[in-house]
Short mmCIF file of C-alpha atoms and ligand atoms in Angstrom, two decimals:
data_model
loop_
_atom_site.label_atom_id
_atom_site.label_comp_id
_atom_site.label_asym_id
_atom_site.label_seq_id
_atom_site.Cartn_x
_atom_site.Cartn_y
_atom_site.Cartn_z
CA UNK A 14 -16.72 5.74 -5.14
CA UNK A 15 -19.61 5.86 -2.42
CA UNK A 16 -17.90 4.72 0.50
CA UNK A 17 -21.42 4.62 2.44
CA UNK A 18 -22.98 1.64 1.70
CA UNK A 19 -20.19 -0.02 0.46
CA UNK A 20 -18.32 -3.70 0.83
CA UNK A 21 -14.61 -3.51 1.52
CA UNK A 22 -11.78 -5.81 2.00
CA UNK A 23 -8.57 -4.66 3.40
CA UNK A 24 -5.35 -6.57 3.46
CA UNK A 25 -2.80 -6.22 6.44
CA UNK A 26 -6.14 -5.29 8.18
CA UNK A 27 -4.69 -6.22 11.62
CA UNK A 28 -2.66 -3.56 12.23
CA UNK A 29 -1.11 -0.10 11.18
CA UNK A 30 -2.33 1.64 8.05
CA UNK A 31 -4.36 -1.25 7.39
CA UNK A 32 -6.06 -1.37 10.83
CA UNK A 33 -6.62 2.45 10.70
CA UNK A 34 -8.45 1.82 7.15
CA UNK A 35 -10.75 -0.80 8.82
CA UNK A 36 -11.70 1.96 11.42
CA UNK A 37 -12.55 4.84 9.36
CA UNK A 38 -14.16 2.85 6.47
CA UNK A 39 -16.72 1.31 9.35
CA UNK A 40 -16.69 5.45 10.67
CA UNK A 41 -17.88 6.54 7.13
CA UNK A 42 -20.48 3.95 6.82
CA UNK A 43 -19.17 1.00 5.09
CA UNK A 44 -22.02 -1.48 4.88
CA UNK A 45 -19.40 -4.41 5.66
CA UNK A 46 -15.27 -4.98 6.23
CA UNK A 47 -13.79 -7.71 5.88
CA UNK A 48 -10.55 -7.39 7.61
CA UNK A 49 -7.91 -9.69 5.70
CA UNK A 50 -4.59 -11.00 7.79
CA UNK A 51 -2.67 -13.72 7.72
CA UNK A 52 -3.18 -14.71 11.32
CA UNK A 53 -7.27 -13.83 11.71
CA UNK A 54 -6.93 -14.19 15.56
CA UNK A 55 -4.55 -10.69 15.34
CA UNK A 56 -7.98 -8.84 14.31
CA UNK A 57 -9.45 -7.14 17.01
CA UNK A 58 -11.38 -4.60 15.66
CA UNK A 59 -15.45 -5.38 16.56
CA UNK A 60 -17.89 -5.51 13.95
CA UNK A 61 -15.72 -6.57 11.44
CA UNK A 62 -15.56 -10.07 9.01
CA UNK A 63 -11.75 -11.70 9.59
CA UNK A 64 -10.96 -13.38 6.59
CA UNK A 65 -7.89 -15.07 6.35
CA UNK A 66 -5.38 -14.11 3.59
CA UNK A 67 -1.98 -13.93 3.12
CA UNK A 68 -1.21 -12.32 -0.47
CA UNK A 69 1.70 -14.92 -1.10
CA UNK A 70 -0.26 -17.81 -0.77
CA UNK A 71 -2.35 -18.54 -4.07
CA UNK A 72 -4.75 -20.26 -2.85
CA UNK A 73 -5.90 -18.59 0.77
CA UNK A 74 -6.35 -15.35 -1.65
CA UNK A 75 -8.95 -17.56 -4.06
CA UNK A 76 -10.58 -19.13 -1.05
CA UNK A 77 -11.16 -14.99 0.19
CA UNK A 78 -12.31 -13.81 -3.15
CA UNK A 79 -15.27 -16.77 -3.40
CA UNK A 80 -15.70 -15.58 0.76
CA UNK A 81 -16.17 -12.33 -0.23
CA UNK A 82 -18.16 -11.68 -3.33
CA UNK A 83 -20.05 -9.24 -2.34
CA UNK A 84 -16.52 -6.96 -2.04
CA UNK A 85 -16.75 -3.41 -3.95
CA UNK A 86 -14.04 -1.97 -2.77
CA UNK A 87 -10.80 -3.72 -2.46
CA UNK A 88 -7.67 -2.10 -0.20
CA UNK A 89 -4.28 -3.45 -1.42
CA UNK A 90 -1.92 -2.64 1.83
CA UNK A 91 -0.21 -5.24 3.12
CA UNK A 92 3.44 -4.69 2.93
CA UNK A 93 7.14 -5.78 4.60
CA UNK A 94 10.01 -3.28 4.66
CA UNK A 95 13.40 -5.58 4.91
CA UNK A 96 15.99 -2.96 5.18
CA UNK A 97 17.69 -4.80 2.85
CA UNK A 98 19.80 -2.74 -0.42
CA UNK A 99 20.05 -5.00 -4.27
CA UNK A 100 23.26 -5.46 -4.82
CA UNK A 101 24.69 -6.15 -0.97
CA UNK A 102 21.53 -7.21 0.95
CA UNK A 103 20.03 -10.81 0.89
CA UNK A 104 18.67 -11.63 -2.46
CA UNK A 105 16.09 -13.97 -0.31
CA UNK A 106 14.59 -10.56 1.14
CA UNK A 107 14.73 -8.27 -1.74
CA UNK A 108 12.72 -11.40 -3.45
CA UNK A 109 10.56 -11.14 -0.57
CA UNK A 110 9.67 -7.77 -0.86
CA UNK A 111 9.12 -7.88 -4.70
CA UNK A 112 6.93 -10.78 -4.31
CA UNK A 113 4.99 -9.26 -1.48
CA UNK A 114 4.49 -5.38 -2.74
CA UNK A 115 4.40 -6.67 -6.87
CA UNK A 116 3.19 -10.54 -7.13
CA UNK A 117 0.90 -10.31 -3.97
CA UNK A 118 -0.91 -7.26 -4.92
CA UNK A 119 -1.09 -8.54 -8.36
CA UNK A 120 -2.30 -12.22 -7.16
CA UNK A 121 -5.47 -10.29 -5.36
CA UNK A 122 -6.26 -7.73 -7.59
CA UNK A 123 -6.34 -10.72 -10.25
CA UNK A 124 -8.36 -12.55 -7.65
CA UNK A 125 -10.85 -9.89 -7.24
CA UNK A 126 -11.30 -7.95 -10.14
CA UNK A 127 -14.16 -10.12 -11.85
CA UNK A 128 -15.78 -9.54 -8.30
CA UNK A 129 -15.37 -6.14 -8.83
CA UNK A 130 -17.01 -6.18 -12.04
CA UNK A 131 -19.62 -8.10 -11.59
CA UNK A 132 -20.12 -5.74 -8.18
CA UNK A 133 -20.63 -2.46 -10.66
CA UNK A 134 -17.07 -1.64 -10.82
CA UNK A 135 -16.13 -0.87 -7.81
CA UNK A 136 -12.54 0.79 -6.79
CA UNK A 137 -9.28 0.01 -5.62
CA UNK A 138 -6.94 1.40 -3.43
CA UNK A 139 -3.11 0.78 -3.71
CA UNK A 140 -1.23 1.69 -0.69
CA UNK A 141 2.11 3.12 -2.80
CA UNK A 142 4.76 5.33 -1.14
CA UNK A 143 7.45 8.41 -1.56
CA UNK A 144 9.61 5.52 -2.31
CA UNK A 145 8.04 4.49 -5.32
CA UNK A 146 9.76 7.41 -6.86
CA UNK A 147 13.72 7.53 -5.56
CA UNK A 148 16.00 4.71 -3.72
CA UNK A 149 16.68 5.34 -0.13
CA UNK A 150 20.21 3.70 0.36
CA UNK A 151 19.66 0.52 3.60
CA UNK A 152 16.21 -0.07 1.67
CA UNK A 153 16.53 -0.03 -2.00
CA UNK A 154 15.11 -3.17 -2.42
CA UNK A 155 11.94 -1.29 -0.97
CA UNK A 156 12.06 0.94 -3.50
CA UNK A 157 12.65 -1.03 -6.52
CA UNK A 158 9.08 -3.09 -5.14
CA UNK A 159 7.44 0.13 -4.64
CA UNK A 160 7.97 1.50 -8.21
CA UNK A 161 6.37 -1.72 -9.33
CA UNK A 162 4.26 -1.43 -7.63
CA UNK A 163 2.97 2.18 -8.18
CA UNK A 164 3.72 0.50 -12.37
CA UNK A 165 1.22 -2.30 -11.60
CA UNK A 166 -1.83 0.27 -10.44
CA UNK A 167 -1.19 1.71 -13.69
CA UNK A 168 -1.96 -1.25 -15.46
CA UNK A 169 -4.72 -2.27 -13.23
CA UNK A 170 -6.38 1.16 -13.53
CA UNK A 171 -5.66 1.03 -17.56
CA UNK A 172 -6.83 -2.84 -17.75
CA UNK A 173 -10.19 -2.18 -15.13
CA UNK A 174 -11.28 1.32 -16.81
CA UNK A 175 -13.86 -0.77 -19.12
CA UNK A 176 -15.27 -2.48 -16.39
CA UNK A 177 -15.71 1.02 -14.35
CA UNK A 178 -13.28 0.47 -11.59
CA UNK A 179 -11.71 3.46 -9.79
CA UNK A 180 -7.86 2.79 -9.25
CA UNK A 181 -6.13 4.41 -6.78
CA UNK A 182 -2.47 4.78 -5.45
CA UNK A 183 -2.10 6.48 -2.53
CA UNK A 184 1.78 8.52 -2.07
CA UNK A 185 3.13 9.46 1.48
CA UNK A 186 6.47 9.63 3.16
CA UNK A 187 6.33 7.94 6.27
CA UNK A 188 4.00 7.39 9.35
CA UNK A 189 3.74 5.92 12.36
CA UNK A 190 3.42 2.18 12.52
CA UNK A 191 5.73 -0.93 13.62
CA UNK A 192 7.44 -0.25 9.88
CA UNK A 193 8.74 2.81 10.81
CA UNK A 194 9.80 2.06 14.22
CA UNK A 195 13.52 2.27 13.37
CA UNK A 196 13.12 5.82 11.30
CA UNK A 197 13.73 9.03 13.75
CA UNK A 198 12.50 11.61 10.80
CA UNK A 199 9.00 13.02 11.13
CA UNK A 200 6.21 10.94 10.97
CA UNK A 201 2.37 11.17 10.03
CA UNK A 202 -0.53 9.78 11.96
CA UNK A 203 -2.20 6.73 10.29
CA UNK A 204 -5.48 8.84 10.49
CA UNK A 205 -4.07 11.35 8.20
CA UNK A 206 -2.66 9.27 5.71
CA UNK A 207 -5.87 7.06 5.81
CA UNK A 208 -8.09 10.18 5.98
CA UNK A 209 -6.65 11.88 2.38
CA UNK A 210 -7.00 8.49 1.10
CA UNK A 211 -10.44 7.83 1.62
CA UNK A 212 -11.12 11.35 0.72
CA UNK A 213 -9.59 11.08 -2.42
CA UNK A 214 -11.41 7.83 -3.13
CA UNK A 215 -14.72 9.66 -2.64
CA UNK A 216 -13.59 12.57 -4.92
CA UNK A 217 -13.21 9.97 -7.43
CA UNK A 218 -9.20 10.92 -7.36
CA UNK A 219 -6.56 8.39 -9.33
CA UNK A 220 -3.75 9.38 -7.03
CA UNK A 221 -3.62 10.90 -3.46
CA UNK A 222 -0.31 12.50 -2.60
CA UNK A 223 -0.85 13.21 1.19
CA UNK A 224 2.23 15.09 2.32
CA UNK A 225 4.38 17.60 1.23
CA UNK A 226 7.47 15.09 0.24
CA UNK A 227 5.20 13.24 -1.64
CA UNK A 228 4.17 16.39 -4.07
CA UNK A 229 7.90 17.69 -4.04
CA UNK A 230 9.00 13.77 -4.91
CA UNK A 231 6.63 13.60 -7.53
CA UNK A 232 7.70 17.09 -9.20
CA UNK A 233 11.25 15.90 -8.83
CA UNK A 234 10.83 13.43 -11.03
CA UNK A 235 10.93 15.73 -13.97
CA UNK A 236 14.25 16.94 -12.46
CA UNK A 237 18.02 15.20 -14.09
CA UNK A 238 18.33 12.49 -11.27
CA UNK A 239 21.64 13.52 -10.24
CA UNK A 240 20.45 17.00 -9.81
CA UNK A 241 16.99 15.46 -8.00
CA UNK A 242 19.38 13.17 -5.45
CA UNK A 243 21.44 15.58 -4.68
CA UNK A 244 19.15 18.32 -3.99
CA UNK A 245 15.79 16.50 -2.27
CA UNK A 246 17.56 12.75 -1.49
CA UNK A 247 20.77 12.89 0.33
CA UNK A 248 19.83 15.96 2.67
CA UNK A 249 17.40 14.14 4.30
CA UNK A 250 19.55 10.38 4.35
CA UNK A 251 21.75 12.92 6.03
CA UNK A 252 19.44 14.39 8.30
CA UNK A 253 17.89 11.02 9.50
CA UNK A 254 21.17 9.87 9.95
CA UNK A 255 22.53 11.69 12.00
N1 NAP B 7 4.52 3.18 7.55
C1 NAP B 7 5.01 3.94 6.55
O1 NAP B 7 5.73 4.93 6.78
C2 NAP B 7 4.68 3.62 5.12
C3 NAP B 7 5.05 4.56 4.15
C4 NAP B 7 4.71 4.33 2.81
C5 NAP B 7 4.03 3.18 2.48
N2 NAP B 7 3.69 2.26 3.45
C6 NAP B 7 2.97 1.07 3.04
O2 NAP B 7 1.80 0.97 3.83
C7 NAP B 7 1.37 -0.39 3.88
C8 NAP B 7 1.06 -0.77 5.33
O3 NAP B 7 2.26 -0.64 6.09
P1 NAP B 7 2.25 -0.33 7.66
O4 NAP B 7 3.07 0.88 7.85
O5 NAP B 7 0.87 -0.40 8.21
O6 NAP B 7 3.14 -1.56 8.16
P2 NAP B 7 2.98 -2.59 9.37
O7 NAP B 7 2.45 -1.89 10.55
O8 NAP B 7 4.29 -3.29 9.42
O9 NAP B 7 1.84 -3.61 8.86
C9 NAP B 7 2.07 -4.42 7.75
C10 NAP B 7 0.83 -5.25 7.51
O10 NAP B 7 1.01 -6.03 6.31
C11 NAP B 7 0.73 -7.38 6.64
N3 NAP B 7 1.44 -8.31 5.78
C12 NAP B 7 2.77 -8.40 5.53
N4 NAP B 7 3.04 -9.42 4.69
C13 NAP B 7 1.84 -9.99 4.41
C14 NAP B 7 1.43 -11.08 3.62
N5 NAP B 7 2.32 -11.85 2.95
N6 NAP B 7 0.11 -11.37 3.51
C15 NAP B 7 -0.80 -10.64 4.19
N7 NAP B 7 -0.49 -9.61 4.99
C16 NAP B 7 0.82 -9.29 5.10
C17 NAP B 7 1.15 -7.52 8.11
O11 NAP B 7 0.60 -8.69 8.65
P3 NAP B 7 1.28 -9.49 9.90
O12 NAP B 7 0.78 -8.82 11.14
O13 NAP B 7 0.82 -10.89 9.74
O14 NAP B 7 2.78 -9.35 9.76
C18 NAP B 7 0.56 -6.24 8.65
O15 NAP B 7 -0.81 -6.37 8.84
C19 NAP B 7 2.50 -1.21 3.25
O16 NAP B 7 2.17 -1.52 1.91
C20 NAP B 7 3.68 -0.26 3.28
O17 NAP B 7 4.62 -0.56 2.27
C21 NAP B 7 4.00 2.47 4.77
#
């Protein structure tokens, strides 16, 4: 994916990871952003187009995809973390989060990808997490919407590959945006996370695991999961804890 030159649209552009995505795809020569919210008067950053979207409305995500035709590189990264767990924790929420992370990505990436097609092909970017990979007990709700999600850029990337369109999930642990404002463990920069991201996307990378829990996670996986919990899990519940 040339990012020079190219025509993105972001979701959650107005802040956090997706605000910090706006700024360094304009810094590496974007041709255009549109910067997607759900509230366009929250977008401050000059020189960009607000569109307005919110990914559980239907219809405000068709009216963006015939705004934006022109779009060759779509960023999937709006998101809500409830703090809500599946079995005790409000089934309203943990709907919430599912339909957010799983249906809304889905609803725009359905909305877009003839766009993207018809564009060349194109590439998008799934903004995924450490939690798509193990259940953090207070949030495993979270989880459960972040493994589909990371399950849905699968099937994207397996559906688009005929049409030429890079898919990419991007892994991290956590950084520092409003999300995370509750979470005293350590915490990346948005510019790093968005940095690896975008330089995977221009290495023409499938998957961008930026930090070390990421990779470790990942590996884990391969690990019996009551051997994986106990080891890499509840250390670090512990640790954040206390
Ligand atoms: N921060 C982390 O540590 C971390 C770690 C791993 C993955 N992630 C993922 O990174 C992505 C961005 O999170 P963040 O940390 O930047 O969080 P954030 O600062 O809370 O920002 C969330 C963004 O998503 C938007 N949003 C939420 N629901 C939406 C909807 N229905 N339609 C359109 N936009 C919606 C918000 O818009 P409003 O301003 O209108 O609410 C906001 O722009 C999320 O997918 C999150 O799951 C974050």
């Amino acid at each position: 994916m040339e990012i020079a030159g190219s025509v993105a649209l972001v979701t959650g552009a107005n802040r956090g990871l997706g605000r910090e995505f706006v700024e360094q795809l304009r810094e590496r020569g974007a041709k255009k952003v549109y910067a997607a919210a759900r509230d366009t008067s929250t977008i401050t950053t000059p020189g960009v187009v607000p569109v307005a979207l919110d990914v559980l409305d239907p219809e405000s995500v068709e009216r963006a995809a015939r705004q934006a035709g022109d779009v060759t590189l779509l960023v999937n990264n709006a998101g809500i973390a409830t703090g809500q767990n599946l079995i005790r924790g409000d089934l309203a929420q943990v709907r919430r989060e599912m339909e957010t992370h799983f249906f809304g990505t889905l609803t725009v990436t359905r909305a877009f990808a003839d766009v993207l097609g018809g564009n060349g092909g194109g590439a998008i970017v799934n903004v995924l997490s450490v939690l798509s990979w193990f259940s953090w007990d207070g949030a495993t709700s979270y989880s459960a919407a972040k493994a589909a999600q990371w399950s849905l850029t699968a099937g994207t990337r397996v559906e688009l590959a005929g049409q030429g369109t890079q898919v990419l999930g991007v892994h991290f642990g956590s950084a520092a945006t409003d999300m995370t404002s509750d979470y005293d463990g350590p915490k990346l920069t948005p510019s790093e996370v968005i940095g690896a991201a975008l330089d995977g996307l221009a290495d023409g990378a499938v998957e961008v695991l930026v930090d070390e829990w990421s990779r470790t996670t990942k590996a884990g996986l391969a690990q019996d999961p009551a051997e994986f919990y106990a080891a890499a899990v509840r250390p670090i519940q512990r640790r954040t804890a206390g």
